Coordinates of C-alpha atoms in Angstrom, one line a residue:
X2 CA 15.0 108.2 -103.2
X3 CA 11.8 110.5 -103.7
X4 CA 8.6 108.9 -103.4
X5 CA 8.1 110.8 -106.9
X6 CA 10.9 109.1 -108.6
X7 CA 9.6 105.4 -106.5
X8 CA 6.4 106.1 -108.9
X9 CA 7.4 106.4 -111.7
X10 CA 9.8 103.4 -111.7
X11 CA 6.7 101.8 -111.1
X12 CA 4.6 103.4 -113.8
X13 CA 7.4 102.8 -116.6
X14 CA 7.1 99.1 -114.9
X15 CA 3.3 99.2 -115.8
X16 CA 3.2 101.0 -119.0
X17 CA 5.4 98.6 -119.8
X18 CA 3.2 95.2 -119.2
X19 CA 0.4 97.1 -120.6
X20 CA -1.5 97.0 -117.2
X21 CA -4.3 99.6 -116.5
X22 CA -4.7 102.3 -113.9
X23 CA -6.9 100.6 -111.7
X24 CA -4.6 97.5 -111.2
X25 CA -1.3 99.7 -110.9
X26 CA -2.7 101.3 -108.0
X27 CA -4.1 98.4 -106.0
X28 CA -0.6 97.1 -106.9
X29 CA 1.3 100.1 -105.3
X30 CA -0.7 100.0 -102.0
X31 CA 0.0 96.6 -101.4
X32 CA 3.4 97.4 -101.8
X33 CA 3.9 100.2 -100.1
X34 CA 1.8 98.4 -97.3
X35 CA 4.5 95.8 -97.0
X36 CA 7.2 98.1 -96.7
X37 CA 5.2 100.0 -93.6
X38 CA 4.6 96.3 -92.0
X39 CA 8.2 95.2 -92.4
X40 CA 9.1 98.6 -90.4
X41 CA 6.3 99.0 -88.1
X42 CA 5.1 95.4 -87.5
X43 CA 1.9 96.3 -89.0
X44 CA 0.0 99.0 -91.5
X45 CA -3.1 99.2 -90.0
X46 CA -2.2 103.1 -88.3
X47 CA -0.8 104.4 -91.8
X48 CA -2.9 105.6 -94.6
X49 CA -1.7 105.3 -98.2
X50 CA -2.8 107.9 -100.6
X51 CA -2.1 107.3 -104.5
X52 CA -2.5 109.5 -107.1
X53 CA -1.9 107.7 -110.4
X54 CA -2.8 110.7 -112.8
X55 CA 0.2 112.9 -111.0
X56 CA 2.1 110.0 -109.8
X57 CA 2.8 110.8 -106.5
X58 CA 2.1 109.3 -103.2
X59 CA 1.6 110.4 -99.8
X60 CA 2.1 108.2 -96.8
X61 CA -0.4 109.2 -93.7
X62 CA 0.8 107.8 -90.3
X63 CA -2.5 108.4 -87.8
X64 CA -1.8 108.2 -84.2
X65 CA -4.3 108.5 -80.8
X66 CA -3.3 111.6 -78.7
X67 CA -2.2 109.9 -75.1
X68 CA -1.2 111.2 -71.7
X69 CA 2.9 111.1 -71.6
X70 CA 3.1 108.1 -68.9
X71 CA 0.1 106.5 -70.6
X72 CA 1.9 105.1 -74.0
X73 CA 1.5 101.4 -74.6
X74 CA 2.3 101.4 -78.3
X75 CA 4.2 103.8 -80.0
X76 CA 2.7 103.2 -83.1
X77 CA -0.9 103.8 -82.8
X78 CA 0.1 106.3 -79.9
X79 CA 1.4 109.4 -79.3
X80 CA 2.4 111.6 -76.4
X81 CA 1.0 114.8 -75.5
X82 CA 3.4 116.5 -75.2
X83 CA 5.2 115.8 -78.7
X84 CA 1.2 116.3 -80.1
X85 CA 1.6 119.7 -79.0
X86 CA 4.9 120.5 -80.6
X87 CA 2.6 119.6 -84.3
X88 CA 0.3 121.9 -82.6
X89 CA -1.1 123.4 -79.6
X90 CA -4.7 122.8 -79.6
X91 CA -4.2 118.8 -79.6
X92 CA -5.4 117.4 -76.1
X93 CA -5.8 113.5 -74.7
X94 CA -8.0 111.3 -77.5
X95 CA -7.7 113.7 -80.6
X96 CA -6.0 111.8 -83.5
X97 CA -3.1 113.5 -84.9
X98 CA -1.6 112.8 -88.8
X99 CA 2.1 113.1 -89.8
X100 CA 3.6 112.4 -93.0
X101 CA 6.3 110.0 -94.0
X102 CA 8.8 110.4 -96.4
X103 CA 9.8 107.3 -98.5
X104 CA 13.5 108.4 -97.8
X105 CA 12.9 107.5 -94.0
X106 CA 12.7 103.5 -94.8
X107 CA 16.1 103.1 -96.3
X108 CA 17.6 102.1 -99.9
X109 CA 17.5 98.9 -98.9
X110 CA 14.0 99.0 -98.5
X111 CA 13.2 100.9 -101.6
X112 CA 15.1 98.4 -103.6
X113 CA 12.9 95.4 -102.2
X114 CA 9.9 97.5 -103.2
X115 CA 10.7 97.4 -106.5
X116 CA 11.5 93.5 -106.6
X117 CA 8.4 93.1 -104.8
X118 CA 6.3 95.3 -107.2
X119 CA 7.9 93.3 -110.5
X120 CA 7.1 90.3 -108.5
X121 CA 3.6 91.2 -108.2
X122 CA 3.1 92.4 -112.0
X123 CA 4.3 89.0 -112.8
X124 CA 1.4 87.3 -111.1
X125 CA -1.0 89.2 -112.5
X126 CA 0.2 88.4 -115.7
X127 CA 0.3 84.5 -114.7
X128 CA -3.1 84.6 -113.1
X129 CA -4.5 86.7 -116.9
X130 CA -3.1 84.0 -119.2
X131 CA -4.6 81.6 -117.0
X132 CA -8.1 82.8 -117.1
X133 CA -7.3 84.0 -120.7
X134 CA -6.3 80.8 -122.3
X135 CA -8.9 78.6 -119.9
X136 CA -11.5 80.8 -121.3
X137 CA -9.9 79.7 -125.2
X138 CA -10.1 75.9 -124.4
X139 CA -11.4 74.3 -127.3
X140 CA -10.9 76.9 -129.5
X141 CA -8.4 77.2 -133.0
X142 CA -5.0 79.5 -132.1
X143 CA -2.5 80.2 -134.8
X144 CA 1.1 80.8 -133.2
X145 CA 4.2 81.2 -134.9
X146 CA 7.2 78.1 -134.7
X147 CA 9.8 79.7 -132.5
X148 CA 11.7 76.5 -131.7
X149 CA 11.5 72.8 -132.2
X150 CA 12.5 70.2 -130.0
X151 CA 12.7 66.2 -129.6
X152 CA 9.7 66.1 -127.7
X153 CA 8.0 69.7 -128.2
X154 CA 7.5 72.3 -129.8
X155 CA 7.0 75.8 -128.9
X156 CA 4.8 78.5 -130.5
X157 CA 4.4 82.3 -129.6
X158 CA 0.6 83.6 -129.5
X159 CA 0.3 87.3 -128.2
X160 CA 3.8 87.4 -126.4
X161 CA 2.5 83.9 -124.5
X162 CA 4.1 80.5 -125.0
X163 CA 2.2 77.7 -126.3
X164 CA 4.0 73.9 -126.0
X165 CA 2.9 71.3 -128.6
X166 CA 4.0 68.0 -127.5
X167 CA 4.7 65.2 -129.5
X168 CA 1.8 62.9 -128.7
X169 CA -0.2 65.5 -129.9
X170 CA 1.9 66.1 -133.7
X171 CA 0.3 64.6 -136.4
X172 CA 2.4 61.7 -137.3
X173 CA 4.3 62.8 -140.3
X174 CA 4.4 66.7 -139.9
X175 CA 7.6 68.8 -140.2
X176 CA 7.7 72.0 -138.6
X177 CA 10.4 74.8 -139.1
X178 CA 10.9 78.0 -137.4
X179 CA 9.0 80.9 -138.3
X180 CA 5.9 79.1 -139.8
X181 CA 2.6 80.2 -139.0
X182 CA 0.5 76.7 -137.5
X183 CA -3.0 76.0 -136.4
X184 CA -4.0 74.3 -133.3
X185 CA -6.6 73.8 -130.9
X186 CA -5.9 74.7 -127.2
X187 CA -6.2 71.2 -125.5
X188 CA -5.8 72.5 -121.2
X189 CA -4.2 74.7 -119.5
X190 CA -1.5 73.4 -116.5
X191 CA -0.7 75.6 -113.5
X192 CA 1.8 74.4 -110.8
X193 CA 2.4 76.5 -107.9
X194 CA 5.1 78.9 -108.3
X195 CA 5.6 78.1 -111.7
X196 CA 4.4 80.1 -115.2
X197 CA 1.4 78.1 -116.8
X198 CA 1.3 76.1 -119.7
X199 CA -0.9 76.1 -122.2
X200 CA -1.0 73.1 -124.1
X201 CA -2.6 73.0 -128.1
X202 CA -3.1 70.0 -129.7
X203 CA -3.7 69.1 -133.8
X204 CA -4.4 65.7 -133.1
X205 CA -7.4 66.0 -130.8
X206 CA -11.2 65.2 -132.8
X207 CA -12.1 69.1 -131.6
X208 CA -9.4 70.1 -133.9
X209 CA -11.2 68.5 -136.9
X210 CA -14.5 70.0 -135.5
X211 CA -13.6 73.8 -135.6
X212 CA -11.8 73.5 -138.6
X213 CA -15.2 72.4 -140.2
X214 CA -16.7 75.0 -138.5
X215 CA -14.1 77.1 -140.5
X216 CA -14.6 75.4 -143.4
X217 CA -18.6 74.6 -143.8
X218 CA -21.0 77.9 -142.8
X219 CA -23.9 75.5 -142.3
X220 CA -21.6 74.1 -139.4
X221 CA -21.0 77.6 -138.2
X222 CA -24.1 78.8 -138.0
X223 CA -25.5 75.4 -136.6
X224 CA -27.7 73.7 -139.2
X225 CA -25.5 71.0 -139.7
X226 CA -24.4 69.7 -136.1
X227 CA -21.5 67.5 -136.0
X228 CA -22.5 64.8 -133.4
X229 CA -19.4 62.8 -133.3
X230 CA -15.8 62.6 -134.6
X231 CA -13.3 59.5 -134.5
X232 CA -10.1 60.0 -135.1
X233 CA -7.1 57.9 -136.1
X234 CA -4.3 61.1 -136.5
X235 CA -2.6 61.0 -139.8
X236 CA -4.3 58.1 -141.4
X237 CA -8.5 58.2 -141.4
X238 CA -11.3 59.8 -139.4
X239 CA -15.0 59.1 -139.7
X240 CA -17.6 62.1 -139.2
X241 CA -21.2 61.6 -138.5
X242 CA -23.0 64.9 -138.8
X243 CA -27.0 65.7 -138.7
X244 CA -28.4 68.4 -139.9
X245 CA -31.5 70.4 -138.3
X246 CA -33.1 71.5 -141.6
X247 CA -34.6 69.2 -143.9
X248 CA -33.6 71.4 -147.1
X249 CA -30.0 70.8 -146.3
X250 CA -28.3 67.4 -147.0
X251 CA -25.4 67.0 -143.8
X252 CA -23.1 65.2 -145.9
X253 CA -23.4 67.2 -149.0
X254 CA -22.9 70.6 -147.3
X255 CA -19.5 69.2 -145.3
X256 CA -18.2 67.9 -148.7
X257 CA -19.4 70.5 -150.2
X258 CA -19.1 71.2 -154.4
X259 CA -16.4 68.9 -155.7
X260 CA -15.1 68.2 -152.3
X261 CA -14.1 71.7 -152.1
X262 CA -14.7 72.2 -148.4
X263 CA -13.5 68.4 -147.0
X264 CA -10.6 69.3 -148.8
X265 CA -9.7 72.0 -147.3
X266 CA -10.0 70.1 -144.1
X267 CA -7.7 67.4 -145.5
X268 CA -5.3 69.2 -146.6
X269 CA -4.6 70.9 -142.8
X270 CA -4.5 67.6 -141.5
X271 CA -2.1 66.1 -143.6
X272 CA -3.9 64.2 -146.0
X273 CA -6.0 62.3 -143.6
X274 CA -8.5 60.5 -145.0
X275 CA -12.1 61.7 -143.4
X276 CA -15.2 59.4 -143.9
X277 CA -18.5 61.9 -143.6
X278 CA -21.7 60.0 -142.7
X279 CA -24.8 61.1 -141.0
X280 CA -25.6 60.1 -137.7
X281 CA -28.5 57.8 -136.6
X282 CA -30.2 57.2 -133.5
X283 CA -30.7 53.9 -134.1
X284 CA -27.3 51.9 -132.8
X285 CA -28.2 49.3 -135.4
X286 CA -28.3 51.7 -138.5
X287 CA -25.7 54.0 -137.3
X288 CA -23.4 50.6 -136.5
X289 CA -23.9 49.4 -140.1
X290 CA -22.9 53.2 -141.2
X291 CA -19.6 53.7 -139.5
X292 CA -18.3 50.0 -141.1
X293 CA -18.9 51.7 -144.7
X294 CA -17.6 50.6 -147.3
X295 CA -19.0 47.6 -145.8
X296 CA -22.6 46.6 -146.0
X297 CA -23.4 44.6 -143.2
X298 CA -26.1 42.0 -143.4
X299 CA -27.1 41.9 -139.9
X300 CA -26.7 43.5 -136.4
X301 CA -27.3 42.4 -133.5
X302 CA -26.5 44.1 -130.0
X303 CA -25.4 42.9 -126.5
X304 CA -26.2 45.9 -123.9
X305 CA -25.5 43.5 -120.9
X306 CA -22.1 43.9 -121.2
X307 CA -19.8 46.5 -120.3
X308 CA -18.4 48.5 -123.0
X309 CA -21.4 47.2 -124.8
X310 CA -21.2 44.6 -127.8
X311 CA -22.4 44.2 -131.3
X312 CA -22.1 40.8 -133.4
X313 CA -22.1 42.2 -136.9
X314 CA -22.4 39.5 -140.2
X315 CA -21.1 40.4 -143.4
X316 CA -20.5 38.6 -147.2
X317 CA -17.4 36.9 -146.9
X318 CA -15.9 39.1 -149.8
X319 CA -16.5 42.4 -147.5
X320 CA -14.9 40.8 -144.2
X321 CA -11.6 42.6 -145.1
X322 CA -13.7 45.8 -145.9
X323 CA -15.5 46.3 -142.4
X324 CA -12.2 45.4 -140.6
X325 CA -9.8 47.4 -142.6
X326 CA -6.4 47.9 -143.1
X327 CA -4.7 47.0 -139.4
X328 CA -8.2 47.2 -138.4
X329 CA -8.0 50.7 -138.7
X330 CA -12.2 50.8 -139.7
X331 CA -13.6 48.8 -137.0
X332 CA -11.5 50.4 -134.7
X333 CA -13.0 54.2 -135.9
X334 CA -16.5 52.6 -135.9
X335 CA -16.6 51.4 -132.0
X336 CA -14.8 54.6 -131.2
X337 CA -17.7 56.5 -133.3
X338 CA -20.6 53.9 -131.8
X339 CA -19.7 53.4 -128.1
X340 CA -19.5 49.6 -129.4
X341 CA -17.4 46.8 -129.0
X342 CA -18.0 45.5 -132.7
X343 CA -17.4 41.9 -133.4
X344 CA -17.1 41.2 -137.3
X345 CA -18.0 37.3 -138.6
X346 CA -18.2 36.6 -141.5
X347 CA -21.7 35.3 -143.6
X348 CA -22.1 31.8 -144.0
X349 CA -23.9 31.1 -147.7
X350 CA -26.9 28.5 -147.0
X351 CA -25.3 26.0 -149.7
X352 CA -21.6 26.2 -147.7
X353 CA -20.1 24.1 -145.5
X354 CA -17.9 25.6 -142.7
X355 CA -16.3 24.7 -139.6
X356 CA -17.0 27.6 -136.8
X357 CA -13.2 28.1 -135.3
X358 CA -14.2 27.4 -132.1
X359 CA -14.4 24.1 -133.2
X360 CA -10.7 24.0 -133.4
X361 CA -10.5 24.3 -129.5
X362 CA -8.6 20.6 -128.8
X363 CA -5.9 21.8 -131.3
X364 CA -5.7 25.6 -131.1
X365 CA -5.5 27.5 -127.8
X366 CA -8.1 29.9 -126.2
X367 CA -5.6 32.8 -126.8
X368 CA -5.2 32.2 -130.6
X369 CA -9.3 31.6 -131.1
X370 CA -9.5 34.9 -129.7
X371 CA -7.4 36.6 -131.9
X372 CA -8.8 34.8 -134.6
X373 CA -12.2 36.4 -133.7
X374 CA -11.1 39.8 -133.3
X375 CA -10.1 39.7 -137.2
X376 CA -13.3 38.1 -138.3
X377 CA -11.9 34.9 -138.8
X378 CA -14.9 33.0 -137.0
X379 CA -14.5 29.8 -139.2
X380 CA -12.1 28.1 -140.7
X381 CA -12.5 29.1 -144.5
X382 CA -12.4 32.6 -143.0
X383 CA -9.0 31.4 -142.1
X384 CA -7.9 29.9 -144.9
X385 CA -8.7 33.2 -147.1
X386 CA -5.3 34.9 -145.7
X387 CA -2.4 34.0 -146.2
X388 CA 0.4 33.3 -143.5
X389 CA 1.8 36.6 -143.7
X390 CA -1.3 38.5 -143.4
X391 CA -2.8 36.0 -140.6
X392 CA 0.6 36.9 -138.3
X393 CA 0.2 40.5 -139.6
X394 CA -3.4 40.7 -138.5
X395 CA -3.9 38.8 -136.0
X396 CA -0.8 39.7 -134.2
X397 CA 0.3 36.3 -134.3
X398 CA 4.2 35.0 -134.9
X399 CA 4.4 33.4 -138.8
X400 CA 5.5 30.2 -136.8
X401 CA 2.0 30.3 -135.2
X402 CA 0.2 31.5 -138.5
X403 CA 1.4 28.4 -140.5
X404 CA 0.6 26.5 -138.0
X405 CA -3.1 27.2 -137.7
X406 CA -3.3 27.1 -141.5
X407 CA -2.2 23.4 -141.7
X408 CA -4.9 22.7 -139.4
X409 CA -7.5 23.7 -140.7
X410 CA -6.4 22.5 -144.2
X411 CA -6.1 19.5 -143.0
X412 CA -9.5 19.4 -141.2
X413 CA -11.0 20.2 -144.6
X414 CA -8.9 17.8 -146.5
X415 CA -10.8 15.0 -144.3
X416 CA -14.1 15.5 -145.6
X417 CA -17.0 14.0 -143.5
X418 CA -17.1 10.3 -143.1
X419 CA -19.3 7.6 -144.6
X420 CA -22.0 7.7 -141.6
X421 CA -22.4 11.6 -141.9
X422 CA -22.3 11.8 -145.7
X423 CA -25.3 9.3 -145.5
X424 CA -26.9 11.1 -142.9
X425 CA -26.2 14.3 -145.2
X426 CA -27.7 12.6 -148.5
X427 CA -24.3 12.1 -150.1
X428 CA -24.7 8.5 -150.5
X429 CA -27.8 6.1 -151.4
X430 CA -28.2 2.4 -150.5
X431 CA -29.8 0.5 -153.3
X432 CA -30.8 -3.1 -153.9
X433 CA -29.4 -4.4 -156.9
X434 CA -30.6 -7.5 -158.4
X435 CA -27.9 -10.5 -159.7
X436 CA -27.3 -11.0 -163.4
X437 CA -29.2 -14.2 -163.4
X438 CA -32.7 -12.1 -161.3
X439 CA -32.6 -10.1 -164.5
X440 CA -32.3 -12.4 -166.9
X441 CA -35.3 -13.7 -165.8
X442 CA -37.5 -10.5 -166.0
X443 CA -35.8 -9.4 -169.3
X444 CA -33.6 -6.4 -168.0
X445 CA -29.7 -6.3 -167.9
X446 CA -28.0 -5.1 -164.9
X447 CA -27.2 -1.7 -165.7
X448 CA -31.1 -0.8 -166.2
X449 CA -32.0 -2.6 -162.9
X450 CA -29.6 -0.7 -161.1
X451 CA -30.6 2.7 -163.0
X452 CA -34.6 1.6 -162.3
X453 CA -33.5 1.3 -158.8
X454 CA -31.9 4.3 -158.4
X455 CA -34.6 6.2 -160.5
X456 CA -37.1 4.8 -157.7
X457 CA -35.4 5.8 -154.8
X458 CA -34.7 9.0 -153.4
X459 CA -31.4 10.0 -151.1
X460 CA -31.2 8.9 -147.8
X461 CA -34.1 6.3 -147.7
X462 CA -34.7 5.2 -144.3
X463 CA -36.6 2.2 -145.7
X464 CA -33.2 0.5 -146.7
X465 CA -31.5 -1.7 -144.9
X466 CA -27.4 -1.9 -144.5
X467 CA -26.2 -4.2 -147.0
X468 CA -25.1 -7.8 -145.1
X469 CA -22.2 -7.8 -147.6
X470 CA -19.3 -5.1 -149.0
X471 CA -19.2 -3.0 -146.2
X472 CA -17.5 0.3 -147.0
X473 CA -13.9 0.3 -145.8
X474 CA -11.8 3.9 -145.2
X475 CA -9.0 4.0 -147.3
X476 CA -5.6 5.0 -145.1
X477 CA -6.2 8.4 -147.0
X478 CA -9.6 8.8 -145.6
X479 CA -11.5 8.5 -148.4
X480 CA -14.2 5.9 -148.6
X481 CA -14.5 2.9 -150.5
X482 CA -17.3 0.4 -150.9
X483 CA -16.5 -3.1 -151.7
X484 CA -18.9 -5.7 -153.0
X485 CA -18.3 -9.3 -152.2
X486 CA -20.6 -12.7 -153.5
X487 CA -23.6 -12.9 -151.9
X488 CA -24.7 -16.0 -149.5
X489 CA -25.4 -19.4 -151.8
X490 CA -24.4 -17.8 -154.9
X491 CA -21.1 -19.6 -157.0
X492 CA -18.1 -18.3 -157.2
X493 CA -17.8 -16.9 -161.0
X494 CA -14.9 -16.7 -162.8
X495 CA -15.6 -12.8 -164.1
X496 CA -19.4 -12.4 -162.7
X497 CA -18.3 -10.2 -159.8
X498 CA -19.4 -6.7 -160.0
X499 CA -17.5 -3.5 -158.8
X500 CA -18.5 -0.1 -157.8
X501 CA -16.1 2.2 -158.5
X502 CA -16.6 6.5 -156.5
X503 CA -15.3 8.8 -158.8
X504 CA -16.6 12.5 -158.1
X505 CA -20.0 10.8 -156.8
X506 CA -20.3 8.8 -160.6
X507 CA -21.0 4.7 -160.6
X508 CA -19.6 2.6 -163.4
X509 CA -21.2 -1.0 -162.9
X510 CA -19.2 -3.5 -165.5
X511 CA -20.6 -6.5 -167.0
X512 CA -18.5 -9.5 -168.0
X513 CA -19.5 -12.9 -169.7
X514 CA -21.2 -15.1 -167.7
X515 CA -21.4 -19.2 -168.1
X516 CA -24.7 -20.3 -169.2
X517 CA -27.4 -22.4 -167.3
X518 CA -30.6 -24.6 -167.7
X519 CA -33.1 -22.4 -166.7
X520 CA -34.7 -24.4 -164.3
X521 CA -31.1 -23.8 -162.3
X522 CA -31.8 -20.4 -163.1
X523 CA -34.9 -19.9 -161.8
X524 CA -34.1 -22.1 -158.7
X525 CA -30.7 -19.6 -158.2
X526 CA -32.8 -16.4 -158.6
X527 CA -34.9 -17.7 -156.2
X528 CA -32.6 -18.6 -153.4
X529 CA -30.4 -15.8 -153.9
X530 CA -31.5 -12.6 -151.8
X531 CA -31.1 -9.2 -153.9
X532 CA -27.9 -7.8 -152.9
X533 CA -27.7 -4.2 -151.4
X534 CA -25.3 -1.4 -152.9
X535 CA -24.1 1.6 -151.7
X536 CA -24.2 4.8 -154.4
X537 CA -23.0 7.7 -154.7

């Protein structure tokens, strides 16, 4: 074969992979090169002369002009003698340059030229998508579906393949063949000896980024910065944007009029829900932002630990708001904050609660903490959910569910005892005088005991404990306070008095009492100590 036709193989080759002069001849030498070296041993006494416009080649072998005995290496050396038969004026040291014919190194050789010259256009190519599509990282590519499989699919961008795994699909999207789709262009792999891959991505938060850049010119053009982006793929994302002029309104300009512009943005990701808030310095404010459409009522932080923490309190009616639907909000707020956030729930002044933790001897550490993650810090937290949403939640079995619902029920069904509602003001201890004491001072027992009660606030400390009726717990748990006759007095038939706890009312009943001479009457009243009585 002609060098002549050897070049232009190689230019159809080139013309063909759209490669430029420049690199087609660097290409050719190093060819041509290899071809000298697998003959010779080495290139280093040829000269390669290319001329891409013509497309021919010429092949320069230079050799040193040596005595005829003298020759050590035929290759960089040449007799003499055979100098002389190029021509006669050559002597010893002159440099003499013959010309080789692509013909002299065989078919065999030519044909490896070639393979070697595809082989190199092929790494070029590699090594130009590589630096091509590194350069595009980050970036929005729209490639065409060629094919679709379980675990991939495959798009063509500028005669290059783009792979779109499946962790990186939006949940829920279809593809077919032949649709145009946007992505973002996540990394570029490279093995050795192997093509690389580039690798898009619609599920990264860069994704939603350009496309408001698309979407919003104020994020184009940099007024409005978007400082953050948490994403949940396929079901919510939460925004928080800032913008560097105080004319324009961040939140405003990414919703834009009618939610034209979010919209657009929603509608390329599948309906997923985006939450636009601007972004605060503060981690406090910004916190309090990214649980919306919560309002929490306090924040406080914990920087010692490591991810960082934040004990957030809100009402108890927006508990279920700040941790959302399979916790999907509080889970997009500490992704958006750089927080661990731990919701509880806000405890009215006026209502009693049991923290959970106080459940420790019947619940175990493992369920407390789940309880916690959820909000559910006390027990009427609990008791909100029911058991299916306290297994779904918290991740808990419905065995387990029911289970700590019963508890704290029951706990709550108690109630406090006699000694703590005392202590609490629940109850009063009273003096109440005997039917006979009142007589004597003109007042019936009812208006002594309401004069007594009148005078006396809850929880007087100047009473003592009454020396007779004792209060009793019922086998229920609920307390009952039982008068009995006091020391020295008679028995009487129906002068015995009861004091009935109904929903913290006292009914006192009289009945008939027998008559006395009322010097046995003022000799009883004045033996007879007054007689204590617990109210409620």
């Amino acid at each position: 074969m002609r060098s002549e036709d050897l070049i232009s193989s190689f230019g159809e080759i080139a013309r063909s992979k759209d490669m430029d002069r420049d690199t087609l001849q660097i290409i050719v030498e190093d060819v041509f090169r290899a071809m000298l070296r697998k003959r010779y041993g080495s290139d280093e006494a040829f000269e390669i002369i290319f001329n891409p416009k013509q497309g021919d080649i010429q092949i320069l072998h230079i050799q040193e002009v040596v005595g005829d005995w003298e020759v050590e290496d035929p290759v960089t050396e040449i007799k003499e003698s055979e100098a002389k038969k190029i021509d006669d004026g050559f002597a010893v040291g002159d440099e003499v340059a013959g010309g080789l014919d692509v013909s002299e190194f065989g078919r065999r050789a030519v044909m490896t030229a070639r393979q070697t010259f595809r082989q190199r256009i092929r790494d070029i190519e590699k090594e130009q998508v590589y630096q091509e599509y590194t350069e595009l990282i980050g970036d929005i590519v729209v490639g065409e579906i060629y094919q679709v499989r379980r675990h991939e699919t495959l798009l063509m961008h500028e005669d290059t393949e783009l792979v779109l795994p499946r962790d990186e699909q939006i949940p829920g999207d279809h593809y077919r063949k032949g649709n145009m789709l946007r992505t973002v262009v996540k990394e570029v792999r490279r093995d050795a000896g192997s093509d690389p891959q580039v690798v898009v991505s619609r599920t990264s938060p860069v994704f939603m980024e350009r496309l408001f850049e698309v979407e919003v010119p104020e994020v184009h053009d940099g007024i409005v910065e978007i400082k953050k982006v948490a994403r949940i793929p396929g079901d919510r994302a939460k925004v928080a944007v800032e913008s560097h002029d105080e004319k324009v309104d961040p939140v405003g300009a990414c919703v834009g009029v009618k939610g034209v512009r979010i919209n657009a943005v929603v509608r390329e990701l599948s309906d997923e829900n985006i939450d636009v808030m601007q972004w605060s310095d503060d981690p406090q404010e910004l916190i309090a932002r990214a649980l919306s459409p919560a309002e929490p009522t306090n924040v406080s932080l914990n920087q010692d630990e490591d991810p960082p923490r934040a004990r957030v309190e809100v009402p108890a009616d927006e508990v279920s708001q700040a941790i959302g639907k399979r916790g999907v909000n509080i889970k997009l707020a500490s992704q958006l904050t750089g927080y661990e956030i731990d919701v509880y729930r806000e405890i009215p002044a006026d209502e009693e609660d049991i923290d959970i933790e106080q459940f420790g001897d019947e619940l175990t550490e493992e369920t407390i903490g789940k309880l916690k993650r959820i909000g559910c810090d006390t027990g009427k937290a609990v008791l909100e959910l029911s058991a299916d949403a306290l297994a779904r939640r918290a991740d808990l079995d419905r065995d387990t569910a029911k289970q700590v619902l019963e508890i704290i029920e029951t706990e709550f069904e108690k109630g406090p005892g006699i000694i703590e509602s005392i202590r609490q003001g629940r109850f009063t201890v009273e003096s109440v005088q005997t039917a006979e004491a009142a007589d004597t001072d003109g007042t019936t027992p009812s208006e002594a005991s309401t004069e007594s009660a009148d005078s006396k606030g809850p929880g007087d400390a100047d009473e003592e404990p009454p020396e007779a009726g004792a209060p009793a717990p019922d086998a229920d748990g609920e307390e009952t306070v039982v008068d009995g006759p006091a020391p020295n007095e008679p028995e009487q038939a129906d002068g015995d008095s009861e004091a009935t706890e109904e929903g913290g009312d006292e009914e006192v009943e009289e009945q008939d009492e027998i008559p006395q001479s009322p010097s046995e009457e003022q000799q009883e009243a004045e033996s007879t100590p007054e007689e204590p009585e617990v109210r409620s």
